[in-house]
Short mmCIF file of C-alpha atoms in Angstrom, two decimals:
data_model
loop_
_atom_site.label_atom_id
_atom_site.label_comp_id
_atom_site.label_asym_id
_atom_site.label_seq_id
_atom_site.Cartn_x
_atom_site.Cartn_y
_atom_site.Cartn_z
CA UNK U 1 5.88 -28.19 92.99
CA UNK U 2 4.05 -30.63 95.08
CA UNK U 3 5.74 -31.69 98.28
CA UNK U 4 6.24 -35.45 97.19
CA UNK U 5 8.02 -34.76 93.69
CA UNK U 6 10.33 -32.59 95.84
CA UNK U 7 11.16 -35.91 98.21
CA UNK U 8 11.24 -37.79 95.49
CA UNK U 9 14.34 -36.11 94.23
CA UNK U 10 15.65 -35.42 98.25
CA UNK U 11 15.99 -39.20 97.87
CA UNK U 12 17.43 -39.62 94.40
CA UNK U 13 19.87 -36.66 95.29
CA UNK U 14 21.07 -38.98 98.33
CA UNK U 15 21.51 -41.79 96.06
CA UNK U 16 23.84 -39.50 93.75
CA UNK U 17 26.01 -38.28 96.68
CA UNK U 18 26.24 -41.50 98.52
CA UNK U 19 28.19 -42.48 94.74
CA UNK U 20 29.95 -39.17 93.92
CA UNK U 21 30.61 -38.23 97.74
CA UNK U 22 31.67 -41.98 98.65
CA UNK U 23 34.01 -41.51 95.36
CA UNK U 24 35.64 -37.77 96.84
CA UNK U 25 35.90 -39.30 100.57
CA UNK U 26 37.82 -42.35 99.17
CA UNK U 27 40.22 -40.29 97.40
CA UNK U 28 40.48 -37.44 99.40
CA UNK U 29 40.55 -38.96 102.98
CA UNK U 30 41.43 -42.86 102.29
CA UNK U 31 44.37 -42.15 99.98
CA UNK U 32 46.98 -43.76 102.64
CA UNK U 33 45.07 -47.41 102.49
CA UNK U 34 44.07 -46.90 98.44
CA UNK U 35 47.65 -46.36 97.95
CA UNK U 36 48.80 -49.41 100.34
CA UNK U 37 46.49 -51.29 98.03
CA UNK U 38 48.54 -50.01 94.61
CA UNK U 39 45.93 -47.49 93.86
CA UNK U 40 44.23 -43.60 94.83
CA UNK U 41 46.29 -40.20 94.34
CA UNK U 42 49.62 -39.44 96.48
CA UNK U 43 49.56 -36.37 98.42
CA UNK U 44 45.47 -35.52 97.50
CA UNK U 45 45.83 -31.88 99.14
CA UNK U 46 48.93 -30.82 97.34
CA UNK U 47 48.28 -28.05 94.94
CA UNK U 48 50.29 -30.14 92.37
CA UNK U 49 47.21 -33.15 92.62
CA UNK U 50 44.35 -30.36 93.10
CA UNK U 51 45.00 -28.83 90.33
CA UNK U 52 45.54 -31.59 87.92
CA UNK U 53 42.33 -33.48 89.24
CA UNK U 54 40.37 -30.42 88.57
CA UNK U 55 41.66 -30.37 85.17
CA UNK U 56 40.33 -33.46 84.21
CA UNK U 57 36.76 -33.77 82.30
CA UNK U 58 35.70 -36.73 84.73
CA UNK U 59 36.11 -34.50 88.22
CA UNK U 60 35.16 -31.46 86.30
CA UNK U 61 31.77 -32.79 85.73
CA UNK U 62 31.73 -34.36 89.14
CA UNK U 63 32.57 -31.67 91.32
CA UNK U 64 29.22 -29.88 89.30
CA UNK U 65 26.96 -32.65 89.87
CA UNK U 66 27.86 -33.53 93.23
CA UNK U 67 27.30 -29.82 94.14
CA UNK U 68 23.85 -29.38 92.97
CA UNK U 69 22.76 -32.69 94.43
CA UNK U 70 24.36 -31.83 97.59
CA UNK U 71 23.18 -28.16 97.97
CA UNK U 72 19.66 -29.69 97.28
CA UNK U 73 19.30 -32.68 99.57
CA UNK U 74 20.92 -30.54 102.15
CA UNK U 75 18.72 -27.56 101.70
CA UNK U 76 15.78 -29.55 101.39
CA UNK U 77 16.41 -31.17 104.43
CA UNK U 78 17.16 -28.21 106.52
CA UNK U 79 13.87 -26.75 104.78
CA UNK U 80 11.80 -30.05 106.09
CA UNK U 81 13.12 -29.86 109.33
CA UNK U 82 11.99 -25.73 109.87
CA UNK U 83 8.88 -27.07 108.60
CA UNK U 84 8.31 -29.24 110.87
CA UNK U 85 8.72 -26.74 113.51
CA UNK U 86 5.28 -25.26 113.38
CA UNK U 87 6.58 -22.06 111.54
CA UNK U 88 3.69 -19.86 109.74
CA UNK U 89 2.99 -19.88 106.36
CA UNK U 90 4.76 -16.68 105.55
CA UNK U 91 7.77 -17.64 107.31
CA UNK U 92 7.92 -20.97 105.05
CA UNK U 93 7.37 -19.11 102.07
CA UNK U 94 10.77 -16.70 102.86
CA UNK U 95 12.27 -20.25 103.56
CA UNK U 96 11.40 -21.46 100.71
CA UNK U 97 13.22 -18.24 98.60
CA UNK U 98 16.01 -17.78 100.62
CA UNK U 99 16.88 -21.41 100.35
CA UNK U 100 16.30 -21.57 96.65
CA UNK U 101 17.97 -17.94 95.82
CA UNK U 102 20.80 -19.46 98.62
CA UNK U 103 21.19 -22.77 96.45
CA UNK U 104 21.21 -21.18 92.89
CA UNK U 105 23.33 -18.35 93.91
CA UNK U 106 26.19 -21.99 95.41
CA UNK U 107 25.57 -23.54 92.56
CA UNK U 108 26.16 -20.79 90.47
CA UNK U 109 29.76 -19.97 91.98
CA UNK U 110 30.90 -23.84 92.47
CA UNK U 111 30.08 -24.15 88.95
CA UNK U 112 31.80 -21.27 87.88
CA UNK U 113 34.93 -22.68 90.33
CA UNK U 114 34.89 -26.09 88.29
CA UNK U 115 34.94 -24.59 84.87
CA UNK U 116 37.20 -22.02 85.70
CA UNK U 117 39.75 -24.57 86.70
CA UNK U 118 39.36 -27.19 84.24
CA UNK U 119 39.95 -24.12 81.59
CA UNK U 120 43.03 -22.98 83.06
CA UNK U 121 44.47 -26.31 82.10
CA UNK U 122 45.36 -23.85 78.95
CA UNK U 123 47.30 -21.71 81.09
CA UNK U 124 48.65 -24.14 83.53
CA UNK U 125 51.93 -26.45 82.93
CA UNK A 1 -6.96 -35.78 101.73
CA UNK A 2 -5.94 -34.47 105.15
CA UNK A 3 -7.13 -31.65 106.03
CA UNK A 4 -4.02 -29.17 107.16
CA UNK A 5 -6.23 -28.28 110.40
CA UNK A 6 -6.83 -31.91 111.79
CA UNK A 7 -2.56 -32.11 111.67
CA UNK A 8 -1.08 -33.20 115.11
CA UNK A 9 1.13 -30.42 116.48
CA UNK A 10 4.52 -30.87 116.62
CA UNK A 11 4.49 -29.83 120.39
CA UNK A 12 7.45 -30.83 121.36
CA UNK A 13 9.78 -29.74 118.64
CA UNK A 14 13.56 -29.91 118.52
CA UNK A 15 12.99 -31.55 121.69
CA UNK A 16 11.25 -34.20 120.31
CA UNK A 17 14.74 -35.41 118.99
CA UNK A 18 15.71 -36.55 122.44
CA UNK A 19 13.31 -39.10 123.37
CA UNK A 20 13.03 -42.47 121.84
CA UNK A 21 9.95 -43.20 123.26
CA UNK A 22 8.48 -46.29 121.62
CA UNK A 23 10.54 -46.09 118.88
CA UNK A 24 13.62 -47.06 120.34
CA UNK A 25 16.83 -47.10 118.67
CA UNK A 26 15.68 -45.96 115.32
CA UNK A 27 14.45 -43.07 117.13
CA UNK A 28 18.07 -41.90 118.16
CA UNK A 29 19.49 -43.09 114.48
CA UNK A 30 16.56 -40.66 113.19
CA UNK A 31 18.42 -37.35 115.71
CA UNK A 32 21.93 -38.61 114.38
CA UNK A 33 20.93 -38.30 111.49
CA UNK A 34 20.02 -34.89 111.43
CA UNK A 35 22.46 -33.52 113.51
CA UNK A 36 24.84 -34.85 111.31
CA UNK A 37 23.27 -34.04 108.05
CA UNK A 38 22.86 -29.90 109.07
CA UNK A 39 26.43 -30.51 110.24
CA UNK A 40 27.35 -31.73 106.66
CA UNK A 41 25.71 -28.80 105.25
CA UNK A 42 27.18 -26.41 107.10
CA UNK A 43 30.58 -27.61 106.22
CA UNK A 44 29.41 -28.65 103.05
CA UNK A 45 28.60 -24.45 102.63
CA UNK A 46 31.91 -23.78 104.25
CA UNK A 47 33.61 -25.95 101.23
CA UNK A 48 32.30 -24.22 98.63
CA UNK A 49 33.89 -20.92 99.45
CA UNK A 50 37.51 -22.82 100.50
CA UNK A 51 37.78 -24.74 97.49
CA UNK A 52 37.03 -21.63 95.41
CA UNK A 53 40.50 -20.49 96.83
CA UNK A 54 41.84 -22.47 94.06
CA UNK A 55 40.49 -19.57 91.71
CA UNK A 56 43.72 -17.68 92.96
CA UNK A 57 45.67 -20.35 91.56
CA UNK A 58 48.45 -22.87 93.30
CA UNK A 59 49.91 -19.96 95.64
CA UNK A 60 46.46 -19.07 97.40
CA UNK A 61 45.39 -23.05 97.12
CA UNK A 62 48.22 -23.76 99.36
CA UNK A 63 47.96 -21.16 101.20
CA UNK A 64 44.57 -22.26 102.63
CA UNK A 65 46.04 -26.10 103.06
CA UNK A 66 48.31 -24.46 105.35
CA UNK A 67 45.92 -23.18 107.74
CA UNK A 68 43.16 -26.31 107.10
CA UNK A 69 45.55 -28.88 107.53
CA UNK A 70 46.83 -27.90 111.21
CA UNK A 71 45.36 -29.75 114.68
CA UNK A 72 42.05 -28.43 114.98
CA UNK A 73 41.12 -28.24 111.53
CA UNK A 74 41.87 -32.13 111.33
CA UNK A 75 39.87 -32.95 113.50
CA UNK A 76 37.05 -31.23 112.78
CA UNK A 77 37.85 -32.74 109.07
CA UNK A 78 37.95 -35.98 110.58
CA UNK A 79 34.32 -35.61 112.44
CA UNK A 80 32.64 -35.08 108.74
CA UNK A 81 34.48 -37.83 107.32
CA UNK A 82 32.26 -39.55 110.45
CA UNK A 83 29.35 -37.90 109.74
CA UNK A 84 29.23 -38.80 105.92
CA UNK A 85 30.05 -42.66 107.02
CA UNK A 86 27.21 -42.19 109.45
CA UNK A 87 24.50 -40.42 107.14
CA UNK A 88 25.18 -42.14 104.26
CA UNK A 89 24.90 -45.93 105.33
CA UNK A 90 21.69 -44.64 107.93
CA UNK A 91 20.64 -42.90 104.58
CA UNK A 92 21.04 -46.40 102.46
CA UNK A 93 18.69 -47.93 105.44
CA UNK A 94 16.26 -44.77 105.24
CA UNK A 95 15.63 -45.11 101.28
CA UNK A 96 15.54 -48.79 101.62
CA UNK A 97 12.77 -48.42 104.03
CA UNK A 98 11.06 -45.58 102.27
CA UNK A 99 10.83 -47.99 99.30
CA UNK A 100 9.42 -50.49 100.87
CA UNK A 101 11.98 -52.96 101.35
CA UNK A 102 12.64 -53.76 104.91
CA UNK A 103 8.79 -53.61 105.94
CA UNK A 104 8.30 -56.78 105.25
CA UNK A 105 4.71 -58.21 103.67
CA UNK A 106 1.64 -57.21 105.07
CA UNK A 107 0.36 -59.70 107.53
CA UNK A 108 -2.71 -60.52 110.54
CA UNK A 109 -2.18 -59.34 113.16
CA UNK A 110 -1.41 -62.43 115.33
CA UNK A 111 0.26 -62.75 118.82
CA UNK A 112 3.24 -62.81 119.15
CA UNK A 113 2.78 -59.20 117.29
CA UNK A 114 6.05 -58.48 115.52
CA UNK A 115 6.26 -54.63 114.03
CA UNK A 116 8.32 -53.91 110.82
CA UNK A 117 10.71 -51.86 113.19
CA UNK A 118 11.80 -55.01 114.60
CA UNK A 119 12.06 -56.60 111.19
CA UNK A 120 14.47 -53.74 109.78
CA UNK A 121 16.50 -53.38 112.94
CA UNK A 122 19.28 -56.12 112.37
CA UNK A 123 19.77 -54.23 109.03
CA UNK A 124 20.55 -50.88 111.36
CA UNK A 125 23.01 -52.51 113.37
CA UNK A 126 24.71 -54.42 110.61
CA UNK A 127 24.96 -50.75 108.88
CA UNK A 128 26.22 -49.48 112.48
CA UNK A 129 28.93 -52.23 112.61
CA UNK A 130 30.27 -51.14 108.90
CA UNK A 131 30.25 -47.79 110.31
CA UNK A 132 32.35 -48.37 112.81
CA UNK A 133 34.95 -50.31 110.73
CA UNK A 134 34.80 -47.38 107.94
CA UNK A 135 35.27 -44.69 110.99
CA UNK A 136 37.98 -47.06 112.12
CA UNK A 137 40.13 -47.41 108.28
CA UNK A 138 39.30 -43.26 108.58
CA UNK A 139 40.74 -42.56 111.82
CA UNK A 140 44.18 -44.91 110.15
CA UNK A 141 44.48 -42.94 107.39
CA UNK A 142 43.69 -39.61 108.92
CA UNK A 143 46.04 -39.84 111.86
CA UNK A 144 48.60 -43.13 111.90
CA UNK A 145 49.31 -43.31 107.66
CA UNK A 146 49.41 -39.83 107.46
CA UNK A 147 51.34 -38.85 104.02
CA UNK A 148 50.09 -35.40 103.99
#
């Protein structure tokens, strides 16, 4: 894939967590102010909230597109900055599979994680 | 096209991150953000494999809070609750600019010269000063309103 397609979507991954991770930092670690302002979860870290957030369709999905845009602006990232480190060509191209088989193999069990959970709605009260 | 021989070396690598040079302030905003972006993904990595706790159900869930949620651990949650404020509002600045936004329109090049890293900078430090008031409402709710 040529180099600028792959920045192209570094960027547009950004612009995805900035929403979804801006979202999860609100909840999770402004919950005291959203709830002096009448709104957010109580407790976010209780197994109680947890589990019942991950139960729902809207986090479910979420959590899944959060991580793959995450895992590949990071990786990407990390990747440019080895890059840039004057590195041979064969050590770029065993960058370049260990951080894809890395970031499918994340994605892969964080998506397995979500769905996992929001089934066991079934099982949970 | 460039020809992949006629690239400048990066001679100085990593330790290129340390010197402004004539870049200035953007240049240090440009190391800050990528110290804090590999220390995103590194926790970010980290997360994965925590939150997948919750496989074992409620017991094992909480069983994890207990350790996370201790003195240390808080901290260190607190520093990529920074990090995100810091890489994501730098990051709003970086796509802006990568877009073309806060170059300005191409112009002659009369005296006195004025470069389009002076024309995004107030844009950096108004970013900087919502940092600091997001960091601040953090550092609240992580360690004064604590409900959890």
């Amino acid at each position: 894939m040529r180099e600028s397609t792959l920045w192209f979507w570094h960027i547009i991954a950004g612009a995805v967590i900035l929403v979804f991770l801006g979202l999860h930092m609100a909840i999770m670690h402004l919950d005291d102010i959203l709830a002096l302002l009448g709104t957010g979860y109580a407790n976010t870290v209780s197994a109680a909230t947890v589990f019942a957030r991950s139960q729902q369709t809207f986090f479910m999905v979420t959590y899944i597109v959060l991580l793959g845009a995450a895992l590949y602006h990071g990786l990407y990232g990390c990747r440019t900055i080895l890059f840039e480190l004057n590195i041979g060509k064969g050590l770029q191209k065993l960058i370049n599979w260990v951080f894809t088989l890395a970031g499918v193999g994340l994605f892969v069990y964080g998506t397995y994680v979500a769905i996992y959970l929001y089934k066991m709605k079934e099982v949970l009260p | 096209m460039t020809d992949e021989k006629n690239h400048l070396s990066n001679k100085l690598g990593i330790w290129g991150w340390l010197g402004g040079g004539r870049y200035g302030l953007e240049r240090y905003a440009y190391t800050l953000h990528r110290l804090t972006g590999l220390g995103l993904l590194l926790y970010f990595i980290l997360h994965i494999f925590v939150t997948g706790s919750r496989l074992g159900g409620p017991e094992s869930w909480s069983a994890s809070m207990a350790v996370y949620e201790t003195g240390l651990f808080k901290i260190g949650e607190f520093l990529v609750f920074v990090a995100f404020i810091y890489h994501g509002l730098n990051g709003i600045r970086l796509g802006l600019t990568e877009l073309g936004f806060l170059m300005g329109k191409p112009e002659r090049p009369l005296f006195p010269y004025r470069s389009s890293v002076m024309r995004q900078r107030p844009v950096l430090i108004v970013i900087m000063v919502l940092a600091v008031i997001l960091i601040l409402a953090g550092g609240l709710d992580f360690f004064v309103l604590t409900s959890h």
